[in-house]
PDB file of C-alpha atoms in Angstrom:
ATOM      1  CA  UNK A   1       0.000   0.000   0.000  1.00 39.00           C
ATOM      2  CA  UNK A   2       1.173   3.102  -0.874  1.00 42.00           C
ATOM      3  CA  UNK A   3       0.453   6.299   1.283  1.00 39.00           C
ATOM      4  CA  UNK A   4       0.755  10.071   0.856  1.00 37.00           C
ATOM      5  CA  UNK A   5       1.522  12.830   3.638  1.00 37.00           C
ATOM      6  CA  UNK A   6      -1.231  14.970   2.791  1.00 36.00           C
ATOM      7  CA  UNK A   7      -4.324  15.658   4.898  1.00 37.00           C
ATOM      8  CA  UNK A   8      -6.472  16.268   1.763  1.00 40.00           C
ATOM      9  CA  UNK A   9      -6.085  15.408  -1.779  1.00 39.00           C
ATOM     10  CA  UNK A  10      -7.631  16.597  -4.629  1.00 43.00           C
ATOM     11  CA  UNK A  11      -8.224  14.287  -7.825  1.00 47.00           C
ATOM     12  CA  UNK A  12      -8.493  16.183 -11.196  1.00 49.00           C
ATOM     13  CA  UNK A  13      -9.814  14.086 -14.128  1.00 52.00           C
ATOM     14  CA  UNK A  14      -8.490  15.247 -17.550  1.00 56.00           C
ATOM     15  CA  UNK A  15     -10.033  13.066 -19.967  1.00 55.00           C
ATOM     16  CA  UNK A  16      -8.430  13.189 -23.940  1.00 58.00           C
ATOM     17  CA  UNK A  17     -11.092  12.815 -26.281  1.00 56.00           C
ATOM     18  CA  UNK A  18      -9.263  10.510 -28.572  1.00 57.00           C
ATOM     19  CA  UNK A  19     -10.975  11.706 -32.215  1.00 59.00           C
ATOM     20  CA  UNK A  20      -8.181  13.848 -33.362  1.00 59.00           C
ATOM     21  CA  UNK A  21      -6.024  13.983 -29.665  1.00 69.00           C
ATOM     22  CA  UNK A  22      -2.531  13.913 -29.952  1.00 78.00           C
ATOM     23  CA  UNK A  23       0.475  13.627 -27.510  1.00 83.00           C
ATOM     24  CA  UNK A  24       0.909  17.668 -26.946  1.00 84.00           C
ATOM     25  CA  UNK A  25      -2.923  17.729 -25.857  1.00 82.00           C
ATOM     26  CA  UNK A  26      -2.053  15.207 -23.722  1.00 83.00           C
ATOM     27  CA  UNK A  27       0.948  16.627 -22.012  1.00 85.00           C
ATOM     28  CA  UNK A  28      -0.364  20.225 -22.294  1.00 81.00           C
ATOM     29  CA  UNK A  29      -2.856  19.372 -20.366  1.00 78.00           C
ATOM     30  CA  UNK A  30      -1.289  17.950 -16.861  1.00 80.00           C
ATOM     31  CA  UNK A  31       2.351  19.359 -17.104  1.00 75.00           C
ATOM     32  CA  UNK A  32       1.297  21.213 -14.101  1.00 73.00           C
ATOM     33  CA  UNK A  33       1.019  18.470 -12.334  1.00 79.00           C
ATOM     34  CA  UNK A  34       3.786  16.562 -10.278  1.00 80.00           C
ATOM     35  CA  UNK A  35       1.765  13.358  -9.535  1.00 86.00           C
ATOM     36  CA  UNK A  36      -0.627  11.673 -11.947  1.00 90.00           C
ATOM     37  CA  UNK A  37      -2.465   8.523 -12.309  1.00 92.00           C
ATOM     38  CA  UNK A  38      -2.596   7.422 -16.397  1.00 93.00           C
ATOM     39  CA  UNK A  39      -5.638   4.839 -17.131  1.00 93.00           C
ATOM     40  CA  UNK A  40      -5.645   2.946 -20.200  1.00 94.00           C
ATOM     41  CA  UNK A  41      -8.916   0.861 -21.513  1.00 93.00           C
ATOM     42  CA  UNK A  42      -8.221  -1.171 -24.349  1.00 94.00           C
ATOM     43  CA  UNK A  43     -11.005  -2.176 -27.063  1.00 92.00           C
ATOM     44  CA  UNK A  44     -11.227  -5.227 -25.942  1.00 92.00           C
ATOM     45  CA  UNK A  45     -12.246  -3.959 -22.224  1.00 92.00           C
ATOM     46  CA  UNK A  46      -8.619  -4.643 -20.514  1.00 94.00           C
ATOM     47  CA  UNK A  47      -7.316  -1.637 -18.283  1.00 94.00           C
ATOM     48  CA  UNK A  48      -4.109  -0.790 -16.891  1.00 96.00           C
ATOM     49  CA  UNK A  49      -1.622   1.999 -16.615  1.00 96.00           C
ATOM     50  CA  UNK A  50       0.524   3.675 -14.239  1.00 96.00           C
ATOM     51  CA  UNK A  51       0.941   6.637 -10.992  1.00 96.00           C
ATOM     52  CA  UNK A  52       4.321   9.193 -11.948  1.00 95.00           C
ATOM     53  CA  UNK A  53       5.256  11.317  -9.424  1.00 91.00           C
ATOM     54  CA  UNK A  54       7.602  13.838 -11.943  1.00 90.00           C
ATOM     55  CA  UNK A  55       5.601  16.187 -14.251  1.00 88.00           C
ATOM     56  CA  UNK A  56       5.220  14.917 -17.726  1.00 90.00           C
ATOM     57  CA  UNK A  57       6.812  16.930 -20.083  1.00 88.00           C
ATOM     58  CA  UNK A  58       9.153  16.888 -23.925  1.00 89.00           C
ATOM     59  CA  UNK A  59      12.173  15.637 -22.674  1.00 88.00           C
ATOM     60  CA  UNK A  60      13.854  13.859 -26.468  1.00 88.00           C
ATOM     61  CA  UNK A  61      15.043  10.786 -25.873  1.00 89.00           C
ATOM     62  CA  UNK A  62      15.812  11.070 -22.326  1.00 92.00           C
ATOM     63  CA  UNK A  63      14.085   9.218 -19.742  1.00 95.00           C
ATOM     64  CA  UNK A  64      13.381  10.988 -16.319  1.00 94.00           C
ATOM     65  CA  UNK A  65      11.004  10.141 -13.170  1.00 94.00           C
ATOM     66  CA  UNK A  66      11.199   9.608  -9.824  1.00 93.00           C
ATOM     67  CA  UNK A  67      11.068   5.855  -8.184  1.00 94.00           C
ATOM     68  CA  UNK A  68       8.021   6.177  -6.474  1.00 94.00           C
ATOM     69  CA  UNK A  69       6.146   5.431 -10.112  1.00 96.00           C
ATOM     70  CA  UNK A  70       4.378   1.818 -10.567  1.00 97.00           C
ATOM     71  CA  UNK A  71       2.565   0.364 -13.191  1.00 98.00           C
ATOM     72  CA  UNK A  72      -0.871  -1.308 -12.630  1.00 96.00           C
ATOM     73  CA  UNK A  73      -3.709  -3.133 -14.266  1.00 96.00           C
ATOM     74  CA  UNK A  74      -6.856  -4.971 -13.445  1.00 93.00           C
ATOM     75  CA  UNK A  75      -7.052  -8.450 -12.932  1.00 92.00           C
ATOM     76  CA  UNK A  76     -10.035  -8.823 -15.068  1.00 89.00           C
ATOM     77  CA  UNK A  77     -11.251  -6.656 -18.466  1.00 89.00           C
ATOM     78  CA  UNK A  78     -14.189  -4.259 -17.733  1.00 85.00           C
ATOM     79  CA  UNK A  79     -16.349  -6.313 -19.982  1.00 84.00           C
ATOM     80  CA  UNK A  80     -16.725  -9.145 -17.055  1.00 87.00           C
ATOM     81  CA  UNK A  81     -19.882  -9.669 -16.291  1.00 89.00           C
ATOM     82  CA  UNK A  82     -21.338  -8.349 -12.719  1.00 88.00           C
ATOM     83  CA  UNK A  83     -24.705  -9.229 -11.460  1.00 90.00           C
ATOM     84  CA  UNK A  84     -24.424  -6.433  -8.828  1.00 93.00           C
ATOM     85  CA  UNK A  85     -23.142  -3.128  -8.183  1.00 91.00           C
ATOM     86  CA  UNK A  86     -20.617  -4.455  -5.146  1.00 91.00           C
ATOM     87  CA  UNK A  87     -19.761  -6.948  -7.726  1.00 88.00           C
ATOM     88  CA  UNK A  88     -18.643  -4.471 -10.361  1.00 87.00           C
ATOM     89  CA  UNK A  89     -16.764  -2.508  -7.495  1.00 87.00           C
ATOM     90  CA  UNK A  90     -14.830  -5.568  -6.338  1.00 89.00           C
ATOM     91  CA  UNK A  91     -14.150  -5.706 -10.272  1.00 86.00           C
ATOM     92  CA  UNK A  92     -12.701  -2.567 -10.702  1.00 85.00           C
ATOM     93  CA  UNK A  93     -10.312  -2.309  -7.358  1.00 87.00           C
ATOM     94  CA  UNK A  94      -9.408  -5.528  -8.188  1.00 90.00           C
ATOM     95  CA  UNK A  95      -6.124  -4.680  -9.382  1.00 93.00           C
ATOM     96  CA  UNK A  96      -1.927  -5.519  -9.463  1.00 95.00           C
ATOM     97  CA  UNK A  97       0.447  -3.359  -9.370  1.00 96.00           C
ATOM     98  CA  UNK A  98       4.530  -3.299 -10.095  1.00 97.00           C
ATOM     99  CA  UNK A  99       6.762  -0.967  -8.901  1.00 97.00           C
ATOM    100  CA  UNK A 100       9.804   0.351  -9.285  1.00 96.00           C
ATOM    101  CA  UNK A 101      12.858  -2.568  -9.281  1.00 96.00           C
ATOM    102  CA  UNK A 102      15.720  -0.709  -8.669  1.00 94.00           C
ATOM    103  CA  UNK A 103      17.542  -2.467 -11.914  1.00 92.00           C
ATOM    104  CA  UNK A 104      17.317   0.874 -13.895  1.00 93.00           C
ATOM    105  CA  UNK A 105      16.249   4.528 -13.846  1.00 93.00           C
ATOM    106  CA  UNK A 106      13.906   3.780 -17.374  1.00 94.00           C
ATOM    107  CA  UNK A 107      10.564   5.687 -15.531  1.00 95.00           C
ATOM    108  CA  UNK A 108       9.140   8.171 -18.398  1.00 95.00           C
ATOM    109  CA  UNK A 109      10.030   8.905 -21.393  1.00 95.00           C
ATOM    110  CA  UNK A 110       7.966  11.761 -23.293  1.00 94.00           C
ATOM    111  CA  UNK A 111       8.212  13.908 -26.422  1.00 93.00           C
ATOM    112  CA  UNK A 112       6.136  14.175 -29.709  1.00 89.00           C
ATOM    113  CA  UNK A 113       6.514  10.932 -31.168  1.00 92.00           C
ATOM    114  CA  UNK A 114       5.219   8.441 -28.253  1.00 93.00           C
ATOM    115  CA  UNK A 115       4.988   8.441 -24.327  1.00 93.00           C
ATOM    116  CA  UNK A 116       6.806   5.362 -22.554  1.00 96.00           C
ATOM    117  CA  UNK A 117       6.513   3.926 -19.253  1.00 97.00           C
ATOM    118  CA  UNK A 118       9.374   1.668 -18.082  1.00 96.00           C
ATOM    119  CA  UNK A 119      12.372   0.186 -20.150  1.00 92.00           C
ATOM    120  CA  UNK A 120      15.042  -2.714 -20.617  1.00 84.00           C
ATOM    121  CA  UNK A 121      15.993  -6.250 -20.266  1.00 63.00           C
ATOM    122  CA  UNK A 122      13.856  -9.366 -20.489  1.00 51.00           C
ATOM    123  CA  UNK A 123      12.813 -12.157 -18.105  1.00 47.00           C
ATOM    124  CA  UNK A 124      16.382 -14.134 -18.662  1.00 43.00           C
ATOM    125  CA  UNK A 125      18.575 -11.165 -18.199  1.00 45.00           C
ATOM    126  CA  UNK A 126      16.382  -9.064 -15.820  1.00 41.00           C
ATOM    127  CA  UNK A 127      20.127  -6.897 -14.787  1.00 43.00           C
ATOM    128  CA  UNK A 128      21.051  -5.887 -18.689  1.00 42.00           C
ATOM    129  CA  UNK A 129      22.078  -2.173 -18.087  1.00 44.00           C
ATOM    130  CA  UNK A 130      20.680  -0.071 -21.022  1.00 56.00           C
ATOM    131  CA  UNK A 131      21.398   3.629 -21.789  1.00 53.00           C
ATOM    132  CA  UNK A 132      18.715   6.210 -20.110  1.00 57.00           C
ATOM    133  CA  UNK A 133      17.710   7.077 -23.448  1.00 58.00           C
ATOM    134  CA  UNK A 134      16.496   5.284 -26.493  1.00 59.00           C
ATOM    135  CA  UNK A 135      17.305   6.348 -30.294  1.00 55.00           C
ATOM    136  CA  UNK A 136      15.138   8.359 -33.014  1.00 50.00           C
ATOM    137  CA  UNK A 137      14.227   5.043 -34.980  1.00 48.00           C
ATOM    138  CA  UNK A 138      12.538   2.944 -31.971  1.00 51.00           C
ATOM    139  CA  UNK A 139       9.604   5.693 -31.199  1.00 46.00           C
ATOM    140  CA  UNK A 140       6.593   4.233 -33.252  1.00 46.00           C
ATOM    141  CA  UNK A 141       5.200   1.913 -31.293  1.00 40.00           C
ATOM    142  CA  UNK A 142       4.005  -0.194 -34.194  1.00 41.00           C
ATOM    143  CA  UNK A 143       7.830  -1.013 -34.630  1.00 41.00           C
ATOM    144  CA  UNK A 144       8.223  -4.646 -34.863  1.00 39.00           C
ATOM    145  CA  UNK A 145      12.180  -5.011 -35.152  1.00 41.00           C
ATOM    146  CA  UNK A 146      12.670  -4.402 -31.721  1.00 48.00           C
ATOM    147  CA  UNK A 147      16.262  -6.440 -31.438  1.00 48.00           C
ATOM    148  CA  UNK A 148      17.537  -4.534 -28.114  1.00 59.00           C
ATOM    149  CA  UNK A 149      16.266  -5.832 -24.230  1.00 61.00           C
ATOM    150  CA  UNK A 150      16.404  -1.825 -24.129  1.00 65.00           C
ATOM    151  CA  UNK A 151      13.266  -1.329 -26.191  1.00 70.00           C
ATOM    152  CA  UNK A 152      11.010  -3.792 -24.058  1.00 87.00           C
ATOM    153  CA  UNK A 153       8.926  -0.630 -22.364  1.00 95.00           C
ATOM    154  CA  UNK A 154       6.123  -1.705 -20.059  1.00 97.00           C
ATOM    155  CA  UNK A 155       3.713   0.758 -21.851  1.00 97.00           C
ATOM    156  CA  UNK A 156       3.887   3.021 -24.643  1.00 96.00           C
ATOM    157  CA  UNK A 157       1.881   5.047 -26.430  1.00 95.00           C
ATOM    158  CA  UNK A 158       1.598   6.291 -29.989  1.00 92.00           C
ATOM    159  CA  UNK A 159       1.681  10.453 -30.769  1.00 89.00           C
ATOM    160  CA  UNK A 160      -2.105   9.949 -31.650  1.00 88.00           C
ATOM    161  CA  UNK A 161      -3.047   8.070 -28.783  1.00 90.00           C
ATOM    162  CA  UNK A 162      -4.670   5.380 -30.928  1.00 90.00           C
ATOM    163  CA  UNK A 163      -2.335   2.450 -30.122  1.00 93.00           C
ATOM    164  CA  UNK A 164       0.285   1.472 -27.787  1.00 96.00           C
ATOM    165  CA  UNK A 165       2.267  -1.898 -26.777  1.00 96.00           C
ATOM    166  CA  UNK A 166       3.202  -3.215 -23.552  1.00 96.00           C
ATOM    167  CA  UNK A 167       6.315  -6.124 -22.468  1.00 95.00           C
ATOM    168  CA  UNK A 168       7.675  -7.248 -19.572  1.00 95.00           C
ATOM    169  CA  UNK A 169      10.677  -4.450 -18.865  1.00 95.00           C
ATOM    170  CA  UNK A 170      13.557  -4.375 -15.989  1.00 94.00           C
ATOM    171  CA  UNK A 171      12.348  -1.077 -14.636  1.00 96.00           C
ATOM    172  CA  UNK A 172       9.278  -2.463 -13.083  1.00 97.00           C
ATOM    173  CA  UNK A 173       9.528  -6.246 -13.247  1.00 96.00           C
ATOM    174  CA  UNK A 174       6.190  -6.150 -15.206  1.00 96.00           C
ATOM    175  CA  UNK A 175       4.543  -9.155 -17.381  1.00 95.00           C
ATOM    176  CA  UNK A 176       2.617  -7.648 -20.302  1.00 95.00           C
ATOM    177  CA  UNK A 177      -0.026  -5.968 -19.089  1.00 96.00           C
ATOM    178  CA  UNK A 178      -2.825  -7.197 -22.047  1.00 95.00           C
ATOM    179  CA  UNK A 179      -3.641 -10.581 -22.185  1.00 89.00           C
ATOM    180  CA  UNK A 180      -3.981  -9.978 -25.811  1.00 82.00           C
ATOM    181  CA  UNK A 181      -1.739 -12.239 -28.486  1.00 83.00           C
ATOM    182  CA  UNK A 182       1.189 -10.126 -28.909  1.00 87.00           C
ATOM    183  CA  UNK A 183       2.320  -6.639 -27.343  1.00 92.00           C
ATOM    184  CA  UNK A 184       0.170  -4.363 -29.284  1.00 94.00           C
ATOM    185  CA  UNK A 185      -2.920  -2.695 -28.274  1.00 95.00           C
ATOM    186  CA  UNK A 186      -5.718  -0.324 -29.762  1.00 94.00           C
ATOM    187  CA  UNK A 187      -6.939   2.659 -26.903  1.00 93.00           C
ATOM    188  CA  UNK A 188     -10.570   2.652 -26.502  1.00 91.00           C
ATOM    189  CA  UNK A 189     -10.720   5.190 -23.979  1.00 89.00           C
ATOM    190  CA  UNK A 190      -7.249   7.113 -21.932  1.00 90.00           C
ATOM    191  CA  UNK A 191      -7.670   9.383 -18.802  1.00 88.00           C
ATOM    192  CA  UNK A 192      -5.113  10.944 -16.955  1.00 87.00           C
ATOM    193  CA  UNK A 193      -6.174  11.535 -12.985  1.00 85.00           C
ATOM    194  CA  UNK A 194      -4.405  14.506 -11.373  1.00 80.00           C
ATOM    195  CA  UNK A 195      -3.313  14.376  -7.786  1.00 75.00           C
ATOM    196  CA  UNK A 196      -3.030  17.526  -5.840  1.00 66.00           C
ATOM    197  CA  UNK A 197      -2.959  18.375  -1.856  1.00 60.00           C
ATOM    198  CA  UNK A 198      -5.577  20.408  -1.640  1.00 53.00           C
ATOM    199  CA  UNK A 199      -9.197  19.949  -1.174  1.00 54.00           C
ATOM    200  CA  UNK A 200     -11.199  21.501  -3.583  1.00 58.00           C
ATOM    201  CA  UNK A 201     -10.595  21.592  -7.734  1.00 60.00           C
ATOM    202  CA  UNK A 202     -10.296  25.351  -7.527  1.00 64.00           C
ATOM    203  CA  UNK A 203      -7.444  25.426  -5.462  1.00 57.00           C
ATOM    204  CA  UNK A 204      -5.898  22.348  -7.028  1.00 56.00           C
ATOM    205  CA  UNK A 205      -5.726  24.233 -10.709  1.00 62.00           C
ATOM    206  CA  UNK A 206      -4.237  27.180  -8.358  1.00 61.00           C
ATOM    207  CA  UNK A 207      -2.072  25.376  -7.329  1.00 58.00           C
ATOM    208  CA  UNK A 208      -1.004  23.017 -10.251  1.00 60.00           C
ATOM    209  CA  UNK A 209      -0.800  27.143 -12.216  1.00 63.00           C
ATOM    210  CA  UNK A 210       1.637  28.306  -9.945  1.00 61.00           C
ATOM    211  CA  UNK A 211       3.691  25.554  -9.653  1.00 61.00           C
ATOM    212  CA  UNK A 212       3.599  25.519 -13.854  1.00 60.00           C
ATOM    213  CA  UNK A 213       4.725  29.713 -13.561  1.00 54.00           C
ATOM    214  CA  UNK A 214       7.918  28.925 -11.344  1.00 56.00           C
ATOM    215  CA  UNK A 215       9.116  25.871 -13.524  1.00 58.00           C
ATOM    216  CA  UNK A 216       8.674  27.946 -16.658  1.00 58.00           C
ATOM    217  CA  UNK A 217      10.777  30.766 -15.046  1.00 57.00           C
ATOM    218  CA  UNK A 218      13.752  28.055 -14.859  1.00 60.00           C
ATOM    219  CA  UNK A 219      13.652  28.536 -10.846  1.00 52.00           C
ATOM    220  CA  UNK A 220      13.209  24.978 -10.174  1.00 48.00           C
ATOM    221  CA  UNK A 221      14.896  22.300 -11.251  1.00 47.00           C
ATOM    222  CA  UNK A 222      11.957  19.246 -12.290  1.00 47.00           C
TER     223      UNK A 222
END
């Protein structure tokens, strides 16, 4: 269980409308915030994602995050049948989560092309070291020449937010998170929950505002 020291928290839903979204509405709309929760529903009713405690933002081909950051997914897809309402809440807090190994620093990776979640290695060599960044050509996440452990990311999503994959990867000791054939996936539906420690929305989007004026003034380091 994971718990925060505040006394209040405020959860902000920014939901993407996925006809015509792209990656900069995306990350436009919650580089404000320091800690985020990303939800993913596939078509076929599956849902996972992951909590990030470091602002998303374009950072190239760098990854960056802190090691609080997990990846999570429900045991069953949404599309299980529940005869009750307490059965569909046992459905949906029904869930796993992986956090962060230790074995690399591979947390978030963000720019225009794709947003990635966890990096490196595979089952049999779970302590391969890769580089903290990842080149130009292994973006698109319909790439299917993967030959490096380094490209294995636990999610990642396309700049349209259409499709994504997901592998087992070193940073959080992850199986795929789908238990559709192959690592590919098409998004249904993506929301990104905002996490702020205040109690109202109001002061939350204060908040998240004036924290987004000081880091755009260079006077903190993210």
């Amino acid at each position: 269980m994971r718990c925060f020291s505040y006394m209040f928290l405020q959860l902000r839903l920014v939901v993407i409308p996925l006809q015509g979204a792209s990656l900069m509405t995306l990350l436009s709309s919650v580089r404000s915030s320091a800690k985020t929760v990303l939800a993913i529903e596939t078509v076929n009713g599956e849902v996972f994602g992951a909590f990030t405690s470091s602002p998303w933002r374009l950072n190239g081909s760098q990854f960056y995050g802190s090691c609080e950051a997990f990846l999570w997914r429900m045991r069953k897809p949404r599309s299980t049948e529940c005869r009750t309402v307490l059965d569909r809440v046992k459905l949906e807090s029904d869930i796993d989560t992986y956090g962060w190994t230790g074995s690399n620093r591979n947390i978030q990776l963000s720019n225009t092309k794709t947003i990635v979640l966890g990096g490196g290695g595979s089952e049999q060599n779970s302590h391969n070291s890769c580089d903290h960044n990842v080149d130009d050509d292994m973006y698109s996440t319909t790439t299917s020449s993967k030959s490096s452990d380094c490209y294995k990311f636990g999610i990642s999503i396309n700049g349209d937010l259409s499709t994504g994959t997901t592998e087992y990867c070193t940073t959080f000791g992850n199986p795929k998170l789908t238990v559709e054939e192959g690592e590919h996936f098409d998004i249904a539906n993506l929301e990104v929950w905002t996490i702020t420690p205040v109690s109202n929305v109001a002061q939350a989007e204060k908040l998240e505002l004036s924290r987004q004026f000081v880091f755009d003034h260079g006077n903190v380091v993210q």
